[in-house]
Amino acid sequence: MAERIDVGLIGATGTVGVRLAELLAGHPWFRLAEVGASTASAGRTYGAALSDLGDFPSLDDHTLGLTLKTLDEPWDSPLLFSALPRGVALATEEELAERGHLLVSNASAYRMDRDVPLIIPEVNGDHLGLVTRQSERWPGAIVTNPNCAVVGLTLALAPLHRAFGLDRVSVVTLQGLSGAGRPGPAAAEVLDNVLPFIAGEEEKLASEPQKILGEFAFGEVTPAEFKVSAQAHRVPVAHGHLMAVSVKLSQPTEVKDIEVAFQNFMSEVADDHLPSAPERVLEILDDERRPQPRLDRDRGYGMTVTVGRLRKCEALDVKFTALVHNLVRGAAGAALLNAELCRVRGFMGEVGR
Amino acid sequence: MAERIDVGLIGATGTVGVRLAELLAGHPWFRLAEVGASTASAGRTYGAALSDLGDFPSLDDHTLGLTLKTLDEPWDSPLLFSALPRGVALATEEELAERGHLLVSNASAYRMDRDVPLIIPEVNGDHLGLVTRQSERWPGAIVTNPNCAVVGLTLALAPLHRAFGLDRVSVVTLQGLSGAGRPGPAAAEVLDNVLPFIAGEEEKLASEPQKILGEFAFGEVTPAEFKVSAQAHRVPVAHGHLMAVSVKLSQPTEVKDIEVAFQNFMSEVADDHLPSAPERVLEILDDERRPQPRLDRDRGYGMTVTVGRLRKCEALDVKFTALVHNLVRGAAGAALLNAELCRVRGFMGEVGR
Amino acid sequence: MAERIDVGLIGATGTVGVRLAELLAGHPWFRLAEVGASTASAGRTYGAALSDLGDFPSLDDHTLGLTLKTLDEPWDSPLLFSALPRGVALATEEELAERGHLLVSNASAYRMDRDVPLIIPEVNGDHLGLVTRQSERWPGAIVTNPNCAVVGLTLALAPLHRAFGLDRVSVVTLQGLSGAGRPGPAAAEVLDNVLPFIAGEEEKLASEPQKILGEFAFGEVTPAEFKVSAQAHRVPVAHGHLMAVSVKLSQPTEVKDIEVAFQNFMSEVADDHLPSAPERVLEILDDERRPQPRLDRDRGYGMTVTVGRLRKCEALDVKFTALVHNLVRGAAGAALLNAELCRVRGFMGEVGR
Amino acid sequence: MAERIDVGLIGATGTVGVRLAELLAGHPWFRLAEVGASTASAGRTYGAALSDLGDFPSLDDHTLGLTLKTLDEPWDSPLLFSALPRGVALATEEELAERGHLLVSNASAYRMDRDVPLIIPEVNGDHLGLVTRQSERWPGAIVTNPNCAVVGLTLALAPLHRAFGLDRVSVVTLQGLSGAGRPGPAAAEVLDNVLPFIAGEEEKLASEPQKILGEFAFGEVTPAEFKVSAQAHRVPVAHGHLMAVSVKLSQPTEVKDIEVAFQNFMSEVADDHLPSAPERVLEILDDERRPQPRLDRDRGYGMTVTVGRLRKCEALDVKFTALVHNLVRGAAGAALLNAELCRVRGFMGEVGR
């Protein structure tokens, strides 16, 4: 893997797009060669468009000097990262797959499509096999990562699902601002306030985890059968989604055994040496004051999910607090890790040009 | 009730004490005549001590000019409001009851004492009868109100408990700063952050509601039998505790029937015309973006609990969001309402001197 | 003045427009009868449009039920309040004046027009006489109030200007969010941050005070001659513009004489009993920790400007801190007070239909 | 300089002390060997004491395992960093100097002592020579760095002072929370608020710059003669002091020449390769929206002072915005850089044991 592969990034000027560009800077396998945005910004340099948006990322001059393309223009890179909003993604990702691209997408548009893998590599890297089902629909492929809160929740649930089985889950989220994209909530809305509603979020939390933790066999994914009830809140935190989780397991289980399950969780891609995979996928904290968004979100360069306050739940079986860096592990880093998985699993080669 | 009764306030310089002093200003039945604080402040004027603490309440010059007394000094007022911290309350409320005072206390020290009523007048005003049990212990009496979050939770649960019975409850709180008293969390702790732990809070949420919703018969309170699992968070909001609540009822129930139960909730003190009782104890909102702390905490002058987002819960039966103004309905206003209840129920006369 | 006069409000859905509607509720002289907004909202009820914007003001059902009109439709009310953004105001206020309306405008579009009075009634109510110059241009009239920060600065400067003369002024502002209108800065921009730049603000601070403090004689206003240097900042405060002001006077002056000048400041409209005029235009505080936005912005129902920390300045002559509620005294209340002045000065009758 | 020198840190548990410990981790010249705190914490491990304070720094286990000493115990390290509060420093730094230590102190206690150098190495490294005057007072030495805001102001003023001379300066600060130490302002104080007063801050801003920019000759420092007027504010920003500065120079000067002076500023220690010296001491920004605390405070690992919005001032001559990371360049990094200067200037050897 000596040479870096040129990749494209569509939806480059959004919050997730910018973070992807930052993560791609200095990436050992990929090099950002093309960036795209809405027609309004097309033709301008990436840096000028970002400056107008008041976004000042840590990017090198070469990247900032790239000219923004529209999605209609031809794209050279076989691999395209998509950080598009759902609506635009619905209309264009399929077309780009038809043009033969491998779309590694953070958008929600195709996540629940039965032919499209919804992947957290450490948990269900094997689902990537779903991609072969897409060959009848288009020459390219679409691979997706989950919603930002779902990534954190599902990584925290995976050890319990594997070890004991899940019956039902109640999750209440306190989500950071960057999860809302740009511009996100106005300061006047969240100063001295929290918001008890995030459009579409609870539905994703209630449906994506089952697909991710589902079984891939005979070429299709059978979703896991547990239920999730979600209550989502926006809080005045820059980055980091904190989640108060209660779980009922499929069998009677002691809290200490649950802690062991967390500690023993093995990543499915531990041997693949993916550049963006953190040393520890899950970190379990003892201090009852943790995890806290500002103190813990950057563990593992933002790719580690932190779990704390594990204890008995009087309503279900067990409860705990989980934290995910929504913009890294939950979005940009999630997509990047998926692309790395595609590479090592050889799915990049399948994408024709 | 032509003449206002002189009352005392101990713990006057704390956050709850100050709010009580504000609520007592212009109260039709009570007049603040004595204020007490720790030995450190004793002998100073109330206003000077507050100014040093950086607290600038809306109080008249007469009140600000009152001299702070210690708890050891003799107090003239039969009725004393206590806004003491738990530790001090444990050591002194009993002694003041022995000196013959009626203590209307916001402190947690005696809340779970089987002889001490723990009251939300609209819900369990009849529990005031417990006071007679105290006559064997001291000539005075202690009457308590619940923890600030518990008031909101229990008021929201009461209609469901009455109509359908409660089996178990899961509550996740997002609590405002003033609930932590003075000084409360440092700005540096909660800027760009939320805290997933509040010492002692979850225990109170797990035990006080059952006593409040318990049955008073044959001179004692039998706690209700449902279970509560609580996960408490501190958020950068000035006032207002928001709660994401999930409930399993004792019988299968439709969401629309639950809404009816909320709408039909009748206060136990509706006919008592207590000055601090709000016109509506519970307000049910349709807008899925509500309640929000800054927008809704002041309903009913801070004495109304707001409920919104009522919907089916996939983990238990039903879920909703509730909001309580922690400093008013959850503390200072709660104590004041209890004192008003004592007055109309004639328990003030029983307190000897 | 037994009967309330019907008035219209254009730009009704903006932050200032909504506050004006709130201030007009229960106003003794005026009744809000017509509301207008951009074409996008026209035809909807005022309440529905505000709800979509996430704005939930304290307005009665009648007001929320008013149908939003476009500016092109005929308006019945002779008096129209304008809370339009500058661009729209430039294009339409003149046209509405040509249709015969009295425009009492918060917009900046015509503030510096030499025929248009720029008024703070307590300071330069006599400038209203400029209106007569407009009769050659249109049958109606335009009366403006200053920029929100300028109101606070100028009210604080007026006593010094009158008593000693001003030579030059340096003002550094820390301005609240509502001054930016809706939506204003994103939460992500001002969390853990302050912004050292507000477009157009410094220019207004550098030019409007001189017109307001200018002399009206022979039918025109001669601006005062002092210089103002301004540095504007946006801070995460809901309402309230705090200003650090340094002043060089036209003559050597002791700090204690300046304090006397502040204390002795006489409003020009003290005898007019304008409903929105505060009891005290200026309040001077001794406590060196004040004024603070959250503690002091609501003095005089938001119409009082607070001054504190008056002391010698080593760079100019004297320095102090001033605070204005930008949305009330600096915008909605400013316009309302101007309308009240128009009424008592008889300028309403001049406006034809 | 092959071997790292063992150093001690007194006041280790304060905000500045902790940051110093973090900066010393991996320092090429120094190794943290001893830590001290108040009697209350003495005997506990550094990590345990910090955890109780809710401080969770990025420190290795060895450092966290150090046992906290009192100041009365013997200290082995010739070089002691002092991050003490002023009161404690007054009482103890002199005593430690008498015990022969070199005190590199961030405390304000001895800054204005005529025998004690007050140093920003890039500006007045030569003032270190003052240390020799101390030999008559004690066998050790005290070297101080300025107040956190003063460091930023003085670094921004130095080029103008050198090139044109300063006549007077007006500075208005917007200071971050960490400048207040631990715990600093309560969240309840600064939520939806800014504070217009910081005890002692304006006096330091008005006096320290002149000493730093003074001339060292014939063994003493003659302060520069310009005047500084300061108005200090606390804002809800984690780190970073933003300053709105206006300057009157000793001679008529064009803005463009001032920009050149900024660009050409030469550090006095450019050739000394001090490990903590940033590549660029001053960075001048063109974008009128900058500097902003969150975006710019970490430039040069927190050691670069950023200047922007340079333009003509109507009240004095020129105005601009400056930003300093108060905890790094303004405190911990400042002390560390001073220690490095002591090392290369050979002042470490003079300290006897």
Tab-separated table of C-alpha atoms in Angstrom, chain B residues 1 30 34 36 60 62 101 203 224 228 236 244 281 297 308 318 341:
chain	number	residue	atom	x	y	z
B	1	MET	CA	-56.748	35.834	58.166
B	30	PHE	CA	-46.733	35.484	56.315
B	34	GLU	CA	-36.256	36.735	61.524
B	36	GLY	CA	-30.644	33.035	60.388
B	60	ASP	CA	-37.069	45.407	50.169
B	62	HIS	CA	-36.541	46.225	55.574
B	101	HIS	CA	-41.236	25.466	66.542
B	203	GLU	CA	-31.112	7.909	45.629
B	224	ALA	CA	-46.376	2.920	47.094
B	228	VAL	CA	-37.721	4.110	40.196
B	236	PRO	CA	-25.602	24.630	32.027
B	244	ALA	CA	-37.047	12.225	30.334
B	281	VAL	CA	-50.622	22.180	38.664
B	297	ARG	CA	-40.021	27.015	33.796
B	308	GLY	CA	-44.802	17.232	26.850
B	318	VAL	CA	-45.182	5.294	27.841
B	341	LEU	CA	-51.334	23.990	53.915
